[in-house]
Amino acid sequence: MQHYYSKQELCNAVYGFVSQQEKPVSRLDICRGIGRKKSPHIIDMIEELVRGGWLIKEPYSTGKKQLIYGYRVGK
């Protein structure tokens, strides 16, 4: 049975995962890192953390001529 995160637990899980990474990570990486499928409410939480300054969103290249956004710790 899958544990359902409260809003605060989701916030802590996302921030905690990103803070442990050495380089910026994608939204998909974050979702996989916290054991969840990519979904609108998780994306909303990531963007809420960006708006609050807790995460920094920056573009980076995947090496396949594709530009995506990565997230790293802000505060």
PDB file of N, CA and C in Angstrom:
ATOM      1  N   MET A   1       0.841  -1.180   0.000  1.00  0.00           N
ATOM      2  CA  MET A   1       0.000   0.000   0.000  1.00  0.00           C
ATOM      3  C   MET A   1       0.893   1.253   0.000  1.00  0.00           C
ATOM      4  N   GLN A   2       0.592   2.176  -0.887  1.00  0.00           N
ATOM      5  CA  GLN A   2       1.407   3.387  -1.032  1.00  0.00           C
ATOM      6  C   GLN A   2       1.002   4.436  -0.003  1.00  0.00           C
ATOM      7  N   HIS A   3       2.004   5.033   0.614  1.00  0.00           N
ATOM      8  CA  HIS A   3       1.772   6.103   1.581  1.00  0.00           C
ATOM      9  C   HIS A   3       1.418   7.387   0.829  1.00  0.00           C
ATOM     10  N   TYR A   4       0.396   8.077   1.289  1.00  0.00           N
ATOM     11  CA  TYR A   4       0.016   9.355   0.685  1.00  0.00           C
ATOM     12  C   TYR A   4       0.585  10.487   1.523  1.00  0.00           C
ATOM     13  N   TYR A   5       1.315  11.366   0.856  1.00  0.00           N
ATOM     14  CA  TYR A   5       1.927  12.494   1.530  1.00  0.00           C
ATOM     15  C   TYR A   5       0.917  13.587   1.847  1.00  0.00           C
ATOM     16  N   SER A   6       1.035  14.186   3.026  1.00  0.00           N
ATOM     17  CA  SER A   6       0.335  15.437   3.288  1.00  0.00           C
ATOM     18  C   SER A   6       1.078  16.506   2.495  1.00  0.00           C
ATOM     19  N   LYS A   7       0.532  17.698   2.416  1.00  0.00           N
ATOM     20  CA  LYS A   7       1.201  18.771   1.676  1.00  0.00           C
ATOM     21  C   LYS A   7       2.586  19.038   2.260  1.00  0.00           C
ATOM     22  N   GLN A   8       2.692  19.084   3.583  1.00  0.00           N
ATOM     23  CA  GLN A   8       3.992  19.336   4.225  1.00  0.00           C
ATOM     24  C   GLN A   8       4.959  18.188   3.996  1.00  0.00           C
ATOM     25  N   GLU A   9       4.460  16.958   4.058  1.00  0.00           N
ATOM     26  CA  GLU A   9       5.331  15.804   3.808  1.00  0.00           C
ATOM     27  C   GLU A   9       5.857  15.813   2.376  1.00  0.00           C
ATOM     28  N   LEU A  10       4.993  16.188   1.420  1.00  0.00           N
ATOM     29  CA  LEU A  10       5.410  16.277   0.023  1.00  0.00           C
ATOM     30  C   LEU A  10       6.466  17.366  -0.142  1.00  0.00           C
ATOM     31  N   CYS A  11       6.236  18.505   0.485  1.00  0.00           N
ATOM     32  CA  CYS A  11       7.196  19.606   0.451  1.00  0.00           C
ATOM     33  C   CYS A  11       8.541  19.141   0.991  1.00  0.00           C
ATOM     34  N   ASN A  12       8.535  18.485   2.136  1.00  0.00           N
ATOM     35  CA  ASN A  12       9.766  17.997   2.756  1.00  0.00           C
ATOM     36  C   ASN A  12      10.464  16.964   1.881  1.00  0.00           C
ATOM     37  N   ALA A  13       9.687  16.065   1.272  1.00  0.00           N
ATOM     38  CA  ALA A  13      10.269  15.021   0.428  1.00  0.00           C
ATOM     39  C   ALA A  13      10.938  15.619  -0.807  1.00  0.00           C
ATOM     40  N   VAL A  14      10.261  16.562  -1.464  1.00  0.00           N
ATOM     41  CA  VAL A  14      10.813  17.196  -2.665  1.00  0.00           C
ATOM     42  C   VAL A  14      12.075  17.971  -2.306  1.00  0.00           C
ATOM     43  N   TYR A  15      11.990  18.830  -1.301  1.00  0.00           N
ATOM     44  CA  TYR A  15      13.146  19.641  -0.911  1.00  0.00           C
ATOM     45  C   TYR A  15      14.297  18.750  -0.443  1.00  0.00           C
ATOM     46  N   GLY A  16      13.979  17.750   0.341  1.00  0.00           N
ATOM     47  CA  GLY A  16      15.007  16.840   0.841  1.00  0.00           C
ATOM     48  C   GLY A  16      15.722  16.108  -0.279  1.00  0.00           C
ATOM     49  N   PHE A  17      14.968  15.639  -1.270  1.00  0.00           N
ATOM     50  CA  PHE A  17      15.587  14.941  -2.393  1.00  0.00           C
ATOM     51  C   PHE A  17      16.504  15.877  -3.167  1.00  0.00           C
ATOM     52  N   VAL A  18      16.007  17.063  -3.505  1.00  0.00           N
ATOM     53  CA  VAL A  18      16.808  18.004  -4.294  1.00  0.00           C
ATOM     54  C   VAL A  18      18.061  18.419  -3.522  1.00  0.00           C
ATOM     55  N   SER A  19      17.939  18.603  -2.219  1.00  0.00           N
ATOM     56  CA  SER A  19      19.093  19.043  -1.420  1.00  0.00           C
ATOM     57  C   SER A  19      20.201  17.999  -1.362  1.00  0.00           C
ATOM     58  N   GLN A  20      19.888  16.752  -1.636  1.00  0.00           N
ATOM     59  CA  GLN A  20      20.885  15.688  -1.602  1.00  0.00           C
ATOM     60  C   GLN A  20      21.601  15.495  -2.940  1.00  0.00           C
ATOM     61  N   GLN A  21      21.164  16.203  -3.975  1.00  0.00           N
ATOM     62  CA  GLN A  21      21.734  16.016  -5.306  1.00  0.00           C
ATOM     63  C   GLN A  21      22.900  16.975  -5.542  1.00  0.00           C
ATOM     64  N   GLU A  22      23.897  16.514  -6.270  1.00  0.00           N
ATOM     65  CA  GLU A  22      25.077  17.330  -6.551  1.00  0.00           C
ATOM     66  C   GLU A  22      24.874  18.271  -7.730  1.00  0.00           C
ATOM     67  N   LYS A  23      23.925  17.939  -8.605  1.00  0.00           N
ATOM     68  CA  LYS A  23      23.661  18.773  -9.774  1.00  0.00           C
ATOM     69  C   LYS A  23      22.148  18.969  -9.906  1.00  0.00           C
ATOM     70  N   PRO A  24      21.718  19.957 -10.685  1.00  0.00           N
ATOM     71  CA  PRO A  24      20.282  20.168 -10.858  1.00  0.00           C
ATOM     72  C   PRO A  24      19.582  18.917 -11.390  1.00  0.00           C
ATOM     73  N   VAL A  25      18.366  18.704 -10.927  1.00  0.00           N
ATOM     74  CA  VAL A  25      17.589  17.531 -11.330  1.00  0.00           C
ATOM     75  C   VAL A  25      16.279  17.971 -11.973  1.00  0.00           C
ATOM     76  N   SER A  26      15.774  17.147 -12.874  1.00  0.00           N
ATOM     77  CA  SER A  26      14.523  17.445 -13.570  1.00  0.00           C
ATOM     78  C   SER A  26      13.322  17.115 -12.687  1.00  0.00           C
ATOM     79  N   ARG A  27      12.160  17.563 -13.124  1.00  0.00           N
ATOM     80  CA  ARG A  27      10.936  17.233 -12.380  1.00  0.00           C
ATOM     81  C   ARG A  27      10.716  15.727 -12.350  1.00  0.00           C
ATOM     82  N   LEU A  28      10.992  15.063 -13.477  1.00  0.00           N
ATOM     83  CA  LEU A  28      10.834  13.605 -13.520  1.00  0.00           C
ATOM     84  C   LEU A  28      11.787  12.933 -12.541  1.00  0.00           C
ATOM     85  N   ASP A  29      13.025  13.416 -12.470  1.00  0.00           N
ATOM     86  CA  ASP A  29      13.987  12.868 -11.513  1.00  0.00           C
ATOM     87  C   ASP A  29      13.496  13.040 -10.079  1.00  0.00           C
ATOM     88  N   ILE A  30      12.925  14.197  -9.790  1.00  0.00           N
ATOM     89  CA  ILE A  30      12.400  14.460  -8.445  1.00  0.00           C
ATOM     90  C   ILE A  30      11.285  13.472  -8.124  1.00  0.00           C
ATOM     91  N   CYS A  31      10.347  13.314  -9.043  1.00  0.00           N
ATOM     92  CA  CYS A  31       9.229  12.394  -8.810  1.00  0.00           C
ATOM     93  C   CYS A  31       9.722  10.969  -8.589  1.00  0.00           C
ATOM     94  N   ARG A  32      10.638  10.543  -9.425  1.00  0.00           N
ATOM     95  CA  ARG A  32      11.200   9.195  -9.258  1.00  0.00           C
ATOM     96  C   ARG A  32      11.954   9.083  -7.939  1.00  0.00           C
ATOM     97  N   GLY A  33      12.670  10.147  -7.575  1.00  0.00           N
ATOM     98  CA  GLY A  33      13.463  10.150  -6.352  1.00  0.00           C
ATOM     99  C   GLY A  33      12.642  10.044  -5.082  1.00  0.00           C
ATOM    100  N   ILE A  34      11.403  10.532  -5.145  1.00  0.00           N
ATOM    101  CA  ILE A  34      10.528  10.428  -3.963  1.00  0.00           C
ATOM    102  C   ILE A  34       9.547   9.257  -4.096  1.00  0.00           C
ATOM    103  N   GLY A  35       9.746   8.466  -5.154  1.00  0.00           N
ATOM    104  CA  GLY A  35       8.933   7.252  -5.313  1.00  0.00           C
ATOM    105  C   GLY A  35       7.530   7.494  -5.822  1.00  0.00           C
ATOM    106  N   ARG A  36       7.347   8.530  -6.629  1.00  0.00           N
ATOM    107  CA  ARG A  36       6.026   8.854  -7.161  1.00  0.00           C
ATOM    108  C   ARG A  36       6.070   9.021  -8.671  1.00  0.00           C
ATOM    109  N   LYS A  37       4.910   8.880  -9.294  1.00  0.00           N
ATOM    110  CA  LYS A  37       4.787   9.178 -10.713  1.00  0.00           C
ATOM    111  C   LYS A  37       4.662  10.689 -10.866  1.00  0.00           C
ATOM    112  N   LYS A  38       5.099  11.198 -12.010  1.00  0.00           N
ATOM    113  CA  LYS A  38       4.988  12.630 -12.294  1.00  0.00           C
ATOM    114  C   LYS A  38       3.509  12.986 -12.376  1.00  0.00           C
ATOM    115  N   SER A  39       3.080  13.936 -11.567  1.00  0.00           N
ATOM    116  CA  SER A  39       1.670  14.309 -11.517  1.00  0.00           C
ATOM    117  C   SER A  39       1.528  15.808 -11.269  1.00  0.00           C
ATOM    118  N   PRO A  40       0.379  16.372 -11.620  1.00  0.00           N
ATOM    119  CA  PRO A  40       0.183  17.821 -11.476  1.00  0.00           C
ATOM    120  C   PRO A  40       0.410  18.351 -10.058  1.00  0.00           C
ATOM    121  N   HIS A  41      -0.033  17.623  -9.032  1.00  0.00           N
ATOM    122  CA  HIS A  41       0.130  18.167  -7.678  1.00  0.00           C
ATOM    123  C   HIS A  41       1.593  18.174  -7.243  1.00  0.00           C
ATOM    124  N   ILE A  42       2.401  17.245  -7.745  1.00  0.00           N
ATOM    125  CA  ILE A  42       3.828  17.275  -7.419  1.00  0.00           C
ATOM    126  C   ILE A  42       4.509  18.400  -8.181  1.00  0.00           C
ATOM    127  N   ILE A  43       4.157  18.590  -9.437  1.00  0.00           N
ATOM    128  CA  ILE A  43       4.697  19.698 -10.229  1.00  0.00           C
ATOM    129  C   ILE A  43       4.342  21.023  -9.568  1.00  0.00           C
ATOM    130  N   ASP A  44       3.113  21.141  -9.101  1.00  0.00           N
ATOM    131  CA  ASP A  44       2.687  22.360  -8.398  1.00  0.00           C
ATOM    132  C   ASP A  44       3.536  22.609  -7.151  1.00  0.00           C
ATOM    133  N   MET A  45       3.847  21.556  -6.417  1.00  0.00           N
ATOM    134  CA  MET A  45       4.672  21.705  -5.213  1.00  0.00           C
ATOM    135  C   MET A  45       6.082  22.159  -5.583  1.00  0.00           C
ATOM    136  N   ILE A  46       6.650  21.590  -6.633  1.00  0.00           N
ATOM    137  CA  ILE A  46       7.988  21.996  -7.080  1.00  0.00           C
ATOM    138  C   ILE A  46       7.985  23.481  -7.428  1.00  0.00           C
ATOM    139  N   GLU A  47       6.982  23.916  -8.198  1.00  0.00           N
ATOM    140  CA  GLU A  47       6.910  25.316  -8.608  1.00  0.00           C
ATOM    141  C   GLU A  47       6.619  26.239  -7.424  1.00  0.00           C
ATOM    142  N   GLU A  48       5.875  25.754  -6.448  1.00  0.00           N
ATOM    143  CA  GLU A  48       5.626  26.545  -5.228  1.00  0.00           C
ATOM    144  C   GLU A  48       6.937  26.762  -4.466  1.00  0.00           C
ATOM    145  N   LEU A  49       7.772  25.737  -4.426  1.00  0.00           N
ATOM    146  CA  LEU A  49       9.079  25.869  -3.780  1.00  0.00           C
ATOM    147  C   LEU A  49       9.978  26.840  -4.549  1.00  0.00           C
ATOM    148  N   VAL A  50       9.845  26.876  -5.870  1.00  0.00           N
ATOM    149  CA  VAL A  50      10.596  27.843  -6.680  1.00  0.00           C
ATOM    150  C   VAL A  50      10.125  29.260  -6.356  1.00  0.00           C
ATOM    151  N   ARG A  51       8.811  29.465  -6.322  1.00  0.00           N
ATOM    152  CA  ARG A  51       8.271  30.798  -6.021  1.00  0.00           C
ATOM    153  C   ARG A  51       8.697  31.279  -4.643  1.00  0.00           C
ATOM    154  N   GLY A  52       8.825  30.369  -3.709  1.00  0.00           N
ATOM    155  CA  GLY A  52       9.248  30.724  -2.353  1.00  0.00           C
ATOM    156  C   GLY A  52      10.756  30.888  -2.207  1.00  0.00           C
ATOM    157  N   GLY A  53      11.497  30.601  -3.260  1.00  0.00           N
ATOM    158  CA  GLY A  53      12.943  30.730  -3.201  1.00  0.00           C
ATOM    159  C   GLY A  53      13.669  29.522  -2.647  1.00  0.00           C
ATOM    160  N   TRP A  54      12.930  28.483  -2.283  1.00  0.00           N
ATOM    161  CA  TRP A  54      13.549  27.280  -1.713  1.00  0.00           C
ATOM    162  C   TRP A  54      14.265  26.454  -2.771  1.00  0.00           C
ATOM    163  N   LEU A  55      13.758  26.497  -4.007  1.00  0.00           N
ATOM    164  CA  LEU A  55      14.420  25.837  -5.126  1.00  0.00           C
ATOM    165  C   LEU A  55      14.698  26.873  -6.211  1.00  0.00           C
ATOM    166  N   ILE A  56      15.737  26.630  -6.990  1.00  0.00           N
ATOM    167  CA  ILE A  56      16.069  27.486  -8.125  1.00  0.00           C
ATOM    168  C   ILE A  56      15.873  26.667  -9.390  1.00  0.00           C
ATOM    169  N   LYS A  57      15.147  27.242 -10.339  1.00  0.00           N
ATOM    170  CA  LYS A  57      14.864  26.586 -11.615  1.00  0.00           C
ATOM    171  C   LYS A  57      15.803  27.176 -12.658  1.00  0.00           C
ATOM    172  N   GLU A  58      16.546  26.310 -13.354  1.00  0.00           N
ATOM    173  CA  GLU A  58      17.480  26.801 -14.354  1.00  0.00           C
ATOM    174  C   GLU A  58      17.507  25.866 -15.561  1.00  0.00           C
ATOM    175  N   PRO A  59      17.640  26.437 -16.754  1.00  0.00           N
ATOM    176  CA  PRO A  59      17.675  25.599 -17.951  1.00  0.00           C
ATOM    177  C   PRO A  59      19.014  24.877 -18.078  1.00  0.00           C
ATOM    178  N   TYR A  60      18.952  23.665 -18.586  1.00  0.00           N
ATOM    179  CA  TYR A  60      20.186  22.950 -18.924  1.00  0.00           C
ATOM    180  C   TYR A  60      19.930  22.018 -20.090  1.00  0.00           C
ATOM    181  N   SER A  61      20.996  21.617 -20.740  1.00  0.00           N
ATOM    182  CA  SER A  61      20.899  20.765 -21.922  1.00  0.00           C
ATOM    183  C   SER A  61      21.048  19.306 -21.524  1.00  0.00           C
ATOM    184  N   THR A  62      20.277  18.452 -22.166  1.00  0.00           N
ATOM    185  CA  THR A  62      20.372  17.018 -21.901  1.00  0.00           C
ATOM    186  C   THR A  62      21.453  16.370 -22.747  1.00  0.00           C
ATOM    187  N   GLY A  63      22.034  17.138 -23.651  1.00  0.00           N
ATOM    188  CA  GLY A  63      23.036  16.587 -24.545  1.00  0.00           C
ATOM    189  C   GLY A  63      22.431  16.051 -25.827  1.00  0.00           C
ATOM    190  N   LYS A  64      21.114  16.105 -25.912  1.00  0.00           N
ATOM    191  CA  LYS A  64      20.400  15.641 -27.106  1.00  0.00           C
ATOM    192  C   LYS A  64      19.758  16.819 -27.827  1.00  0.00           C
ATOM    193  N   LYS A  65      20.414  17.983 -27.735  1.00  0.00           N
ATOM    194  CA  LYS A  65      19.911  19.220 -28.339  1.00  0.00           C
ATOM    195  C   LYS A  65      18.547  19.601 -27.777  1.00  0.00           C
ATOM    196  N   GLN A  66      18.257  19.148 -26.580  1.00  0.00           N
ATOM    197  CA  GLN A  66      16.993  19.449 -25.923  1.00  0.00           C
ATOM    198  C   GLN A  66      17.299  20.242 -24.657  1.00  0.00           C
ATOM    199  N   LEU A  67      16.593  21.334 -24.466  1.00  0.00           N
ATOM    200  CA  LEU A  67      16.770  22.159 -23.282  1.00  0.00           C
ATOM    201  C   LEU A  67      15.633  21.856 -22.305  1.00  0.00           C
ATOM    202  N   ILE A  68      15.990  21.486 -21.090  1.00  0.00           N
ATOM    203  CA  ILE A  68      14.975  21.253 -20.055  1.00  0.00           C
ATOM    204  C   ILE A  68      15.367  22.047 -18.819  1.00  0.00           C
ATOM    205  N   TYR A  69      14.482  22.059 -17.839  1.00  0.00           N
ATOM    206  CA  TYR A  69      14.769  22.782 -16.602  1.00  0.00           C
ATOM    207  C   TYR A  69      15.210  21.810 -15.519  1.00  0.00           C
ATOM    208  N   GLY A  70      16.202  22.266 -14.780  1.00  0.00           N
ATOM    209  CA  GLY A  70      16.677  21.534 -13.631  1.00  0.00           C
ATOM    210  C   GLY A  70      16.430  22.355 -12.388  1.00  0.00           C
ATOM    211  N   TYR A  71      16.378  21.686 -11.271  1.00  0.00           N
ATOM    212  CA  TYR A  71      16.098  22.336  -9.997  1.00  0.00           C
ATOM    213  C   TYR A  71      17.218  22.036  -9.026  1.00  0.00           C
ATOM    214  N   ARG A  72      17.610  23.083  -8.283  1.00  0.00           N
ATOM    215  CA  ARG A  72      18.610  22.944  -7.231  1.00  0.00           C
ATOM    216  C   ARG A  72      18.156  23.750  -6.033  1.00  0.00           C
ATOM    217  N   VAL A  73      18.792  23.532  -4.904  1.00  0.00           N
ATOM    218  CA  VAL A  73      18.407  24.206  -3.657  1.00  0.00           C
ATOM    219  C   VAL A  73      18.742  25.693  -3.752  1.00  0.00           C
ATOM    220  N   GLY A  74      17.792  26.512  -3.287  1.00  0.00           N
ATOM    221  CA  GLY A  74      17.995  27.951  -3.281  1.00  0.00           C
ATOM    222  C   GLY A  74      18.369  28.473  -1.908  1.00  0.00           C
ATOM    223  N   LYS A  75      17.595  28.140  -0.901  1.00  0.00           N
ATOM    224  CA  LYS A  75      17.843  28.632   0.461  1.00  0.00           C
ATOM    225  C   LYS A  75      18.575  27.597   1.281  1.00  0.00           C
TER     226      LYS A  75
END
